[in-house]
Short mmCIF file of N, CA and C in Angstrom, two decimals:
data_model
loop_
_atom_site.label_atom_id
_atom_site.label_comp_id
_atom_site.label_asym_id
_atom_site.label_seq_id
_atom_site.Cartn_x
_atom_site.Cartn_y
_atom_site.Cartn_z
N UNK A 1 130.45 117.60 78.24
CA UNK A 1 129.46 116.58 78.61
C UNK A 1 128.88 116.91 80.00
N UNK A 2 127.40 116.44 80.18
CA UNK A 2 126.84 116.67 81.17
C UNK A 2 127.69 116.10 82.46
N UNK A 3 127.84 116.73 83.61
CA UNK A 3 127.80 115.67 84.46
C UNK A 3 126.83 114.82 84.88
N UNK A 4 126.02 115.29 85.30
CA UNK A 4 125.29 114.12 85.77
C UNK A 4 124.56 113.05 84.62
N UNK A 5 125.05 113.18 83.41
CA UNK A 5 124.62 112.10 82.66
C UNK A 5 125.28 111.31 82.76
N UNK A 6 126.93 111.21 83.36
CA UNK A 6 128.06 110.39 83.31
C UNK A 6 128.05 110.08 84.92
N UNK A 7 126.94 110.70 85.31
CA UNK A 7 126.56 109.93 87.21
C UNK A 7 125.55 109.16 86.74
N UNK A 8 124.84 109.09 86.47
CA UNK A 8 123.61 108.19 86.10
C UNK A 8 124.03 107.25 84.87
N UNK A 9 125.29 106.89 83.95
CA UNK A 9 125.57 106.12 83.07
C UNK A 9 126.31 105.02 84.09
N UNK A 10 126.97 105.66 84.96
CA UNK A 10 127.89 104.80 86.22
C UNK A 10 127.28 104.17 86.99
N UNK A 11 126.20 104.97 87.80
CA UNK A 11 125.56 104.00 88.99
C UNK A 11 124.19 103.94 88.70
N UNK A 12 123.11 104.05 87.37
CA UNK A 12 122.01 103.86 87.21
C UNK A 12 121.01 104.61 88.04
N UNK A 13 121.14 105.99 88.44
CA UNK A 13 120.59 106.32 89.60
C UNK A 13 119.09 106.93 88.69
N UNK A 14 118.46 106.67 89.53
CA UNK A 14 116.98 107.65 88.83
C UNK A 14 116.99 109.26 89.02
N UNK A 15 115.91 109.95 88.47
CA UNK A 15 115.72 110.96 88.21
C UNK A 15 115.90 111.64 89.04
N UNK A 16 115.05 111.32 90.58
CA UNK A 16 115.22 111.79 91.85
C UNK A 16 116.11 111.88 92.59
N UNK A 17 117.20 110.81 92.53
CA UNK A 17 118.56 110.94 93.01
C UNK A 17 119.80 111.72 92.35
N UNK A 18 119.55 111.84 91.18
CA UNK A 18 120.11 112.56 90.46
C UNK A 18 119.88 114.46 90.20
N UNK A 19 118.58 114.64 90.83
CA UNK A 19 117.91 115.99 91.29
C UNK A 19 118.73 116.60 92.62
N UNK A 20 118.81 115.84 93.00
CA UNK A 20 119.20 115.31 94.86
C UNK A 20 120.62 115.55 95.18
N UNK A 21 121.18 114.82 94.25
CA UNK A 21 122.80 115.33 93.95
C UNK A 21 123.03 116.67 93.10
N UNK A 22 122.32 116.86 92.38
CA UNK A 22 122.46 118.47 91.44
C UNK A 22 122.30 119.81 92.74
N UNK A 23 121.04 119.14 93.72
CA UNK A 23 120.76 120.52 94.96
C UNK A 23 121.91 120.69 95.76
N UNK A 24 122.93 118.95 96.26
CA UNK A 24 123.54 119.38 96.90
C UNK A 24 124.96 119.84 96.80
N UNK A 25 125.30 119.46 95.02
CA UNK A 25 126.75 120.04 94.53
C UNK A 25 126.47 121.55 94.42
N UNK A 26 125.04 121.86 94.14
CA UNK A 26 124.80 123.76 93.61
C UNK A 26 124.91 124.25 95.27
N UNK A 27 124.64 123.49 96.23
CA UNK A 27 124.39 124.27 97.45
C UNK A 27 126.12 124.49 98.32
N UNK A 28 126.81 123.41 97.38
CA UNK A 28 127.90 123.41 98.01
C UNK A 28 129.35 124.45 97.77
N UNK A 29 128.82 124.76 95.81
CA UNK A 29 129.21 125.67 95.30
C UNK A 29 128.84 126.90 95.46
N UNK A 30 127.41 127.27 95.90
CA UNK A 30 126.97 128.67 96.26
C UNK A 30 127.57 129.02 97.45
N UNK A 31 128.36 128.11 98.23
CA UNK A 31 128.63 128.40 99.78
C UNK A 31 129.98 128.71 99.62
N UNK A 32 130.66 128.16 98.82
CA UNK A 32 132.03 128.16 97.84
C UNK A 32 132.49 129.66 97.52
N UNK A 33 131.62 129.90 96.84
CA UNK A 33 131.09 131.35 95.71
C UNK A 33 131.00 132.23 96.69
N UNK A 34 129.81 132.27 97.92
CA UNK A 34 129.95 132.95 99.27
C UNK A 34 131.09 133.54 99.78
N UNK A 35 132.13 132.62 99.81
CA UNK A 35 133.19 132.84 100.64
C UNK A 35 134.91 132.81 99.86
N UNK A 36 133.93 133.34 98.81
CA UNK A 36 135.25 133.86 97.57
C UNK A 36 136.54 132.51 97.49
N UNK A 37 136.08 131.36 97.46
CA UNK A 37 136.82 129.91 97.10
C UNK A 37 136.69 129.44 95.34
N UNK A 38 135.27 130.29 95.25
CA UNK A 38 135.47 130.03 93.00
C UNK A 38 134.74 131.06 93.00
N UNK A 39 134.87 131.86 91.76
CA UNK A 39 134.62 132.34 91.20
C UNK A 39 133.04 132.49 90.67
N UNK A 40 132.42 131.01 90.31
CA UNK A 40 131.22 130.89 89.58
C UNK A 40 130.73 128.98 90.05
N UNK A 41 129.20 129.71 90.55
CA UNK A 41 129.02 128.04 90.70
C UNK A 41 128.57 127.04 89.31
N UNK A 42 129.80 125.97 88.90
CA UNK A 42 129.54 125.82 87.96
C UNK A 42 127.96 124.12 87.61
N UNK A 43 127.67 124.47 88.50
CA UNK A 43 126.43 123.49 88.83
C UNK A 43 125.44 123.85 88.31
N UNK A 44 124.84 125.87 88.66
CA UNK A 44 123.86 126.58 87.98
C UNK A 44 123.78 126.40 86.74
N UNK A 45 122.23 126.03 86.59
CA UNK A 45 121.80 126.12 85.38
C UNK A 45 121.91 124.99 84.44
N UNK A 46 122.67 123.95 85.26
CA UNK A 46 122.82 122.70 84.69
C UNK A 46 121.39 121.49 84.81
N UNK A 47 121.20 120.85 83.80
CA UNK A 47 120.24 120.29 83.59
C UNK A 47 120.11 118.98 84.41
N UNK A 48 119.02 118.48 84.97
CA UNK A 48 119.45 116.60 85.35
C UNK A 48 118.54 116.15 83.92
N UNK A 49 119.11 115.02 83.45
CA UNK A 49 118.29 114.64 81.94
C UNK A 49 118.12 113.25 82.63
N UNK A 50 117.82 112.24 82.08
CA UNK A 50 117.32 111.05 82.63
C UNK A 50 115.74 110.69 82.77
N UNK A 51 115.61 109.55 82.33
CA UNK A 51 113.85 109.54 82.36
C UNK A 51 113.36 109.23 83.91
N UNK A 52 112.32 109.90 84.02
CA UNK A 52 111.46 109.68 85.15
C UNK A 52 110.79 108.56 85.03
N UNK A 53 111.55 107.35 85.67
CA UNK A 53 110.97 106.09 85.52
C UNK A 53 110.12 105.25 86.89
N UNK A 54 109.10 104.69 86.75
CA UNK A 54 108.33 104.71 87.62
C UNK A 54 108.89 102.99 88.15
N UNK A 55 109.38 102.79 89.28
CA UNK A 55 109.92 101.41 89.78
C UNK A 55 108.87 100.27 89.04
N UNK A 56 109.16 99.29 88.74
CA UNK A 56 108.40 97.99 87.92
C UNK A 56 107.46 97.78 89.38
N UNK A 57 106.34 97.49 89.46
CA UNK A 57 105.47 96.72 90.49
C UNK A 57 104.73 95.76 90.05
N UNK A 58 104.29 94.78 91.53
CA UNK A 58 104.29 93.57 91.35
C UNK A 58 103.45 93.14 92.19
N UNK A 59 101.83 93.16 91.74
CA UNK A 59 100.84 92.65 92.92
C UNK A 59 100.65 91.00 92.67
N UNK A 60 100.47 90.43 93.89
CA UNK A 60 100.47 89.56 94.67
C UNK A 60 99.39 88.99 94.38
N UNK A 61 99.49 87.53 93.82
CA UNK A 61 98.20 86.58 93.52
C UNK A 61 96.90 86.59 95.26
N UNK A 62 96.20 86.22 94.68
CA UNK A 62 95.20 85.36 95.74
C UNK A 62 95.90 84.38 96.69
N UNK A 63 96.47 83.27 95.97
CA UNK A 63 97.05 82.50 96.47
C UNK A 63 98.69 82.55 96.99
N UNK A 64 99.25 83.45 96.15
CA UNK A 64 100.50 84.01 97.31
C UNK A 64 100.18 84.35 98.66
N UNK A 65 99.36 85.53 98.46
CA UNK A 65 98.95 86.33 99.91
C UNK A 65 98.49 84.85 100.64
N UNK A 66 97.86 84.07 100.49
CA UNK A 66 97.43 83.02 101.48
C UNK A 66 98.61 82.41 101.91
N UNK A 67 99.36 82.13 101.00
CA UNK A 67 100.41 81.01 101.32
C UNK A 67 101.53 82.20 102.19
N UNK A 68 101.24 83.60 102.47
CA UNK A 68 102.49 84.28 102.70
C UNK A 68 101.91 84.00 104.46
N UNK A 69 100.65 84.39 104.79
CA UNK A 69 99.76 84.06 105.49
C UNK A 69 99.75 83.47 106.47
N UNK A 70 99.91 82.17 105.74
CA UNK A 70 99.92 80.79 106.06
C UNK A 70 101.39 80.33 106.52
N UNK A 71 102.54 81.41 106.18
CA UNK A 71 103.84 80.89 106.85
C UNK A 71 104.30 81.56 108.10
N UNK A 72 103.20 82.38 108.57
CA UNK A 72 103.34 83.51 109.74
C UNK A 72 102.70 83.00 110.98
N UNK A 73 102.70 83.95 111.66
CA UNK A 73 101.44 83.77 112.84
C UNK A 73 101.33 85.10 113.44
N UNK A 74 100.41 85.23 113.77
CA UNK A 74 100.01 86.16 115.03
C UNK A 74 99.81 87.82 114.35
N UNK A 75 100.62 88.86 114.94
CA UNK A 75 100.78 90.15 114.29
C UNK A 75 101.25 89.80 113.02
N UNK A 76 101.90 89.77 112.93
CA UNK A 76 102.72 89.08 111.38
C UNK A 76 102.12 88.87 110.32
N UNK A 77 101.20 87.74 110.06
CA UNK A 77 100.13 87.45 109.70
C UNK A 77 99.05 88.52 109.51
N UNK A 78 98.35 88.90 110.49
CA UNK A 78 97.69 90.13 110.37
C UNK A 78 97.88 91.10 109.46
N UNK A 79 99.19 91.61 109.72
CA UNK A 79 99.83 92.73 108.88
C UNK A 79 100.03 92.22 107.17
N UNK A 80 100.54 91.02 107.11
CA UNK A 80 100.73 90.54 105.59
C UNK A 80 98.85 90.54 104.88
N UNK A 81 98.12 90.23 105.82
CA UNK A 81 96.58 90.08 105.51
C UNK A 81 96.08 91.35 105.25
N UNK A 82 96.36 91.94 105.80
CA UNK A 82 95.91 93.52 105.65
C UNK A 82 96.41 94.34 104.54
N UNK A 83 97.44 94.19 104.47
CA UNK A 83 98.43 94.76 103.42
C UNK A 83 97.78 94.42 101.94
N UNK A 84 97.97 92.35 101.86
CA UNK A 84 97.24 91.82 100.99
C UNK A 84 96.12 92.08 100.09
N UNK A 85 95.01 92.22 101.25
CA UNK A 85 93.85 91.79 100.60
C UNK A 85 93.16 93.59 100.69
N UNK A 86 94.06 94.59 101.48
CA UNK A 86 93.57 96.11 100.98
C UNK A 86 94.11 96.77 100.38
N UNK A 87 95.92 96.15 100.02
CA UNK A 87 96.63 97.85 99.28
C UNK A 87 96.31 98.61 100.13
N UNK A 88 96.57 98.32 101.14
CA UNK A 88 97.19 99.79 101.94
C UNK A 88 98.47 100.20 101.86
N UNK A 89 98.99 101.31 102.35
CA UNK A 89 100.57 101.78 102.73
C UNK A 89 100.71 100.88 104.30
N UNK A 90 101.89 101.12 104.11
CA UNK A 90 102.22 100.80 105.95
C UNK A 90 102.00 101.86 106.79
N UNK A 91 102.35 103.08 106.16
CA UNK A 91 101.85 103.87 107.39
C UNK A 91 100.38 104.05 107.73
N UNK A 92 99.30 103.72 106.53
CA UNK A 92 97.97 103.42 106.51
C UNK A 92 97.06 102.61 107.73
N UNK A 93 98.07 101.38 107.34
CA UNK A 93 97.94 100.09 108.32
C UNK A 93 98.48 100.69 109.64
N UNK A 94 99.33 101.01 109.90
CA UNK A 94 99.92 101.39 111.39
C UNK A 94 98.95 102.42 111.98
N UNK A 95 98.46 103.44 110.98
CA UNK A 95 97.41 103.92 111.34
C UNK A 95 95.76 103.85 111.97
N UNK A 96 95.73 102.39 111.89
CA UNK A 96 94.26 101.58 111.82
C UNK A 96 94.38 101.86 113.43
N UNK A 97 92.73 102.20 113.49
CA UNK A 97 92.66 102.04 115.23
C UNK A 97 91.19 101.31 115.37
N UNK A 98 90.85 100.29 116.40
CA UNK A 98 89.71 100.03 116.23
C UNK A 98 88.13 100.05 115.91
N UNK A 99 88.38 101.43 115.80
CA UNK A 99 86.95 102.49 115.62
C UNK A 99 86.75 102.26 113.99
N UNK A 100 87.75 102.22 113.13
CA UNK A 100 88.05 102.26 112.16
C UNK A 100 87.39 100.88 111.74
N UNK A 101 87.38 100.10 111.90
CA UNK A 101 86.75 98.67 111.42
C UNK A 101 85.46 98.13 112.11
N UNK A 102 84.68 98.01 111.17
CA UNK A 102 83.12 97.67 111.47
C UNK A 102 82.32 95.97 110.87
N UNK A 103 83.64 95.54 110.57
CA UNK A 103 83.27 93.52 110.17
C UNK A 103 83.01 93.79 108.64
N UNK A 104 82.71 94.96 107.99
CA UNK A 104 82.40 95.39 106.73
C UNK A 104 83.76 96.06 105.42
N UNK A 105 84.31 96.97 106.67
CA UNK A 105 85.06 97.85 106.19
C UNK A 105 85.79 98.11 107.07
N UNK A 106 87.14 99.04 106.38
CA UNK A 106 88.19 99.86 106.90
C UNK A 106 88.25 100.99 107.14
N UNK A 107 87.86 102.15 107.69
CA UNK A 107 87.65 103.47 107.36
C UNK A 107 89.58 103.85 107.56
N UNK A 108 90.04 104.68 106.47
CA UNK A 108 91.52 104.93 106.24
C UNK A 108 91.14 106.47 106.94
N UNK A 109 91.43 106.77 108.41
CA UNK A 109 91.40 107.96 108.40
C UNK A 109 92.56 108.34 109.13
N UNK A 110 93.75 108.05 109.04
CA UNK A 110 95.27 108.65 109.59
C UNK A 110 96.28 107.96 108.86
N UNK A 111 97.18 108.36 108.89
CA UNK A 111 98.62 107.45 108.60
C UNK A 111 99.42 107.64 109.71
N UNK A 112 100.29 106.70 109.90
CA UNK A 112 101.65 106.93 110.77
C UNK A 112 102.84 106.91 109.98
N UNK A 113 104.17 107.79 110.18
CA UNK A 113 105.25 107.80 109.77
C UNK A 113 106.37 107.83 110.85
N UNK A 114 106.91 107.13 111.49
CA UNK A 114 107.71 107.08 112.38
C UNK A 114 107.07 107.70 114.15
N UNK A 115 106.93 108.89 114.50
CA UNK A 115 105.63 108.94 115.79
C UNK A 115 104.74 109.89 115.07
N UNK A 116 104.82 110.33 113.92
CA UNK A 116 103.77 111.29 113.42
C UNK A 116 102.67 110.97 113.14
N UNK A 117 101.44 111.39 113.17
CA UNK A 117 100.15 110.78 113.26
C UNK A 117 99.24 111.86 112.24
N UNK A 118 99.20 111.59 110.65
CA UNK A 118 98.56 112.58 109.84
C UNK A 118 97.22 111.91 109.35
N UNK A 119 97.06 112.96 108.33
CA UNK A 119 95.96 112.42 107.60
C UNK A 119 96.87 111.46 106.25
N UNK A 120 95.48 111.03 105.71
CA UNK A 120 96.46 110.11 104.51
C UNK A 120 96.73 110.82 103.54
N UNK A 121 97.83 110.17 103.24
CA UNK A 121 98.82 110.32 102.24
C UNK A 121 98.18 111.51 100.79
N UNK A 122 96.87 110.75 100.44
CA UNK A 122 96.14 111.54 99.17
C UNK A 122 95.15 111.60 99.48
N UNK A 123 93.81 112.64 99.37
CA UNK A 123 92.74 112.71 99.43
C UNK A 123 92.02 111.59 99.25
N UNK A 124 92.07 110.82 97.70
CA UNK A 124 91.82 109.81 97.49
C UNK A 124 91.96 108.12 98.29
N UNK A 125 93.20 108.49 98.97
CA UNK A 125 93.72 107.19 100.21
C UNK A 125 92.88 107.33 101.40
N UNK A 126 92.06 108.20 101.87
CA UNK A 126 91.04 108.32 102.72
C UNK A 126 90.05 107.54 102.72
N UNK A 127 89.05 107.38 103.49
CA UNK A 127 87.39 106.68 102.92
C UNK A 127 87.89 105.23 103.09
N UNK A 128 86.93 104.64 103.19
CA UNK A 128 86.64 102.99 103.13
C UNK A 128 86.69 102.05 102.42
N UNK A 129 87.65 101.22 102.58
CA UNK A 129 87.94 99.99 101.57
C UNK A 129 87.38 98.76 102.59
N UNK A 130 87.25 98.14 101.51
CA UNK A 130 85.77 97.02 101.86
C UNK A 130 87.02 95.31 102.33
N UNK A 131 86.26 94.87 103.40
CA UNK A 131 87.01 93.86 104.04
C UNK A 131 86.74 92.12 103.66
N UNK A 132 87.27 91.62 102.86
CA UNK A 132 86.74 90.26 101.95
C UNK A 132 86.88 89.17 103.31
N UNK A 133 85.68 87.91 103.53
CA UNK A 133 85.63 87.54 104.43
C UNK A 133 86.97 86.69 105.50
N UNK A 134 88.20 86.40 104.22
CA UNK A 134 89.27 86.00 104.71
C UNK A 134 89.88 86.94 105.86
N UNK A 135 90.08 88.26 105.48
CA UNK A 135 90.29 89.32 105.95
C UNK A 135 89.38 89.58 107.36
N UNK A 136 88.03 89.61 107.16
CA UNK A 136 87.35 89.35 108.45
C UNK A 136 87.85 88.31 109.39
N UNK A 137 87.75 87.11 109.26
CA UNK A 137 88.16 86.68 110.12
C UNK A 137 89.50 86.61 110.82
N UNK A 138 90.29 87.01 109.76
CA UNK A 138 92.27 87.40 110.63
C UNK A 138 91.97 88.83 111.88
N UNK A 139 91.19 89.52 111.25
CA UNK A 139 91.06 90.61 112.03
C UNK A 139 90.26 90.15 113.17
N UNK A 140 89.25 89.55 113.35
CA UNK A 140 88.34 89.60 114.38
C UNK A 140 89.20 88.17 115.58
N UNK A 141 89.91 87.23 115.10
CA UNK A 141 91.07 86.40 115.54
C UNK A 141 92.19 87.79 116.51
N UNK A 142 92.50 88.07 115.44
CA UNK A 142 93.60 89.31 115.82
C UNK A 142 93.06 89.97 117.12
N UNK A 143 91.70 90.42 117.21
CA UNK A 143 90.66 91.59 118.21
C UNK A 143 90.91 91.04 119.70
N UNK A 144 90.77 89.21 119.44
CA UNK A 144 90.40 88.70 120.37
C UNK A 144 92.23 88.77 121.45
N UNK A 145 93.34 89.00 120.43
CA UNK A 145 94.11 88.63 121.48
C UNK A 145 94.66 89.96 121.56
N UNK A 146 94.18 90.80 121.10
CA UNK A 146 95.05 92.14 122.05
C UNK A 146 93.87 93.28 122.62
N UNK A 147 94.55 94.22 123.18
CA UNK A 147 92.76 95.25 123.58
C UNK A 147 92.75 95.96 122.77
N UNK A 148 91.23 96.13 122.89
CA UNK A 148 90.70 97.00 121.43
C UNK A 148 89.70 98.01 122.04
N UNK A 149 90.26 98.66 122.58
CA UNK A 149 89.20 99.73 122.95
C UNK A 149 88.78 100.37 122.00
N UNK A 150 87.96 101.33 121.69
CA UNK A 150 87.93 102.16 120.28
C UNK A 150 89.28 102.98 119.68
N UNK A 151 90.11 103.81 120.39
CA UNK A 151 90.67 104.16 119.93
C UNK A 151 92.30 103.65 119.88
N UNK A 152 92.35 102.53 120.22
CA UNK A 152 93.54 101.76 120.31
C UNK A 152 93.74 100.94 118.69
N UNK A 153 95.21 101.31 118.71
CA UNK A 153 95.43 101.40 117.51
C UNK A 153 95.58 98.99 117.24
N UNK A 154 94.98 99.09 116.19
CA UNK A 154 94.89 97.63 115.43
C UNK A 154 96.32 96.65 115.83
N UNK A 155 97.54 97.82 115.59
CA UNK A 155 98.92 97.19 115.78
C UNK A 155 99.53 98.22 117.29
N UNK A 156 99.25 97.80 117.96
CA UNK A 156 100.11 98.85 119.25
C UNK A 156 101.02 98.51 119.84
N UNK A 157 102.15 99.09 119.76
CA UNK A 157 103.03 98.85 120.57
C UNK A 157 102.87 98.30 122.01
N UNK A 158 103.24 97.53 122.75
CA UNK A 158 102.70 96.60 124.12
C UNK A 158 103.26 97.63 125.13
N UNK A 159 104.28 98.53 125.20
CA UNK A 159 104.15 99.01 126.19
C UNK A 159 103.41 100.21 126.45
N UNK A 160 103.90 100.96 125.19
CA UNK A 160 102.94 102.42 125.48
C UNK A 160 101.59 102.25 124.62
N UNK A 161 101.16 101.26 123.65
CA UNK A 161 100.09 101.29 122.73
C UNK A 161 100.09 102.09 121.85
N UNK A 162 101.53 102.79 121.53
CA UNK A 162 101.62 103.51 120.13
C UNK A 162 101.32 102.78 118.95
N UNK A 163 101.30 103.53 117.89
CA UNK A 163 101.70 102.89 116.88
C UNK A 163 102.84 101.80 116.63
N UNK A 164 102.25 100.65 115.87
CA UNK A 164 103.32 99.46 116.32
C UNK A 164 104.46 100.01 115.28
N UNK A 165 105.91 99.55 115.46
CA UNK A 165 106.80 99.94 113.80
C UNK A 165 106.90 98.94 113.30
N UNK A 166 106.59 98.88 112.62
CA UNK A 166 106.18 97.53 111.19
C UNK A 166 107.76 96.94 111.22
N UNK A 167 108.80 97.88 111.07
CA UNK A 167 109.97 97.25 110.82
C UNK A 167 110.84 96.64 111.66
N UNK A 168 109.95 97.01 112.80
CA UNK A 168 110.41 96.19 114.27
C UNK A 168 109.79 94.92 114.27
N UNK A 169 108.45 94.72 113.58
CA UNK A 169 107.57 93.78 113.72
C UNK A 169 108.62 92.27 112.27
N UNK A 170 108.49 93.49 111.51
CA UNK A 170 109.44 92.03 110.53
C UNK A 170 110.98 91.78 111.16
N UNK A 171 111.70 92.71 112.01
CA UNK A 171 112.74 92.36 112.32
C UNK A 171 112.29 90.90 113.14
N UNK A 172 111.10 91.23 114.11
CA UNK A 172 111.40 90.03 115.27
C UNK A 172 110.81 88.93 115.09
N UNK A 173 109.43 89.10 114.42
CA UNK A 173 108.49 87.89 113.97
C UNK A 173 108.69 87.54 112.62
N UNK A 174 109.49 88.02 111.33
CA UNK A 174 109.15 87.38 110.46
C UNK A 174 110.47 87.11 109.68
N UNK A 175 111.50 87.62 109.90
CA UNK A 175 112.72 87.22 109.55
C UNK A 175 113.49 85.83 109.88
N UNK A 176 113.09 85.11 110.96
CA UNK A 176 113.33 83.65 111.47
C UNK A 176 112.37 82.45 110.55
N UNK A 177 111.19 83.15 109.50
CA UNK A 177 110.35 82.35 108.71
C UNK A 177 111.32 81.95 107.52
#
C-alpha cells in the first residue's frame, strides 16, 4: 500500500501537502543513501494520488460587507471595504499607494508580501478595477486622516510609512470587535 495514501486517509491532507511530504521523506532518504545508512531510497518513484481539490469559497453578500463595515472603524474598516467591494488579495491592498486611486478607480500596480514590493501576482491582477460610490467615500474619509502624498502607500505603517501588515492591523483593531 501506498504510503502516502494512508497519510492523507489519517489527516485529510491535500494534494500539496502531501507533494510536500513526498520531497521531504525522498530528500531525507537521498541524504541517507549518500552516506551509506540504506541501501535504496525507498520514496523514489513513489506516486502522491489524491485529488487536487480546490478549497470551497465563499463571496460575501452586499449587505454582509456593509454590516462587516459597519462593526469597525477607521483602518479596519477601510481594509474590510476594499477587500469587499474589489476582490483584491491582501498583498494587492497593502500594495495601494495614493497615485493609484483617481475617485474612479484602482490602478493594481504592486503587491506586498511581508517587506517585498512586486508586481502582481498574475498578469491579469494588474490594471484597474472600478471603485462603487460606497467605496469612494470610505476611501476619500480614509485620505482625509492620514498623508497621502502620491506615493505613500493607502495603509502605511505610522512610523516608517511602509507597507501597513494587515495581520498586525486585525491583531490590534479588529479582534476586540
Amino acid at each position: 500500500q501506498n504510503l502516502f495514501d494512508e497519510i492523507d486517509r489519517t489527516k485529510n491532507l491535500s494534494h500539496k501537502s502531501l507533494q510536500r511530504i513526498q520531497t521531504g521523506l525522498s530528500a531525507i532518504f537521498t541524504l541517507a543513501k549518500q552516506r551509506n545508512l540504506v541501501q535504496t531510497n525507498p520514496v523514489q518513484g513513489s506516486r502522491v494520488e489524491g485529488r487536487r481539490t480546490k478549497p470551497e469559497r465563499y463571496a460575501y453578500t452586499h449587505k454582509e460587507v456593509l454590516e462587516m463595515i459597519s462593526s469597525l472603524r477607521g483602518r479596519a474598516a477601510t481594509v474590510v471595504a476594499l477587500a469587499g467591494f474589489t476582490g483584491l488579495r491582501l498583498g494587492e491592498i497593502r500594495g495601494l499607494q495614493w497615485q493609484d486611486y483617481d475617485d474612479e478607480s484602482l490602478s493594481v500596480n504592486r503587491s506586498v508580501w511581508r517587506t517585498h514590493i512586486t508586481a502582481p501576482k498574475t498578469e491579469a491582477s494588474g490594471g484597474k478595477v472600478p471603485v462603487v460610490p460606497p467605496l469612494r467615500i470610505i476611501l476619500n474619509e480614509h485620505r482625509k486622516s492620514v498623508p497621502n502624498a502620491p506615493n505613500a502607500f493607502i495603509f502605511a505603517g505610522e512610523r516608517k510609512g511602509a507597507p501597513l501588515n494587515l495581520a498586525n492591523l486585525v491583531r490590534r483593531e479588529m479582534t476586540a470587535v
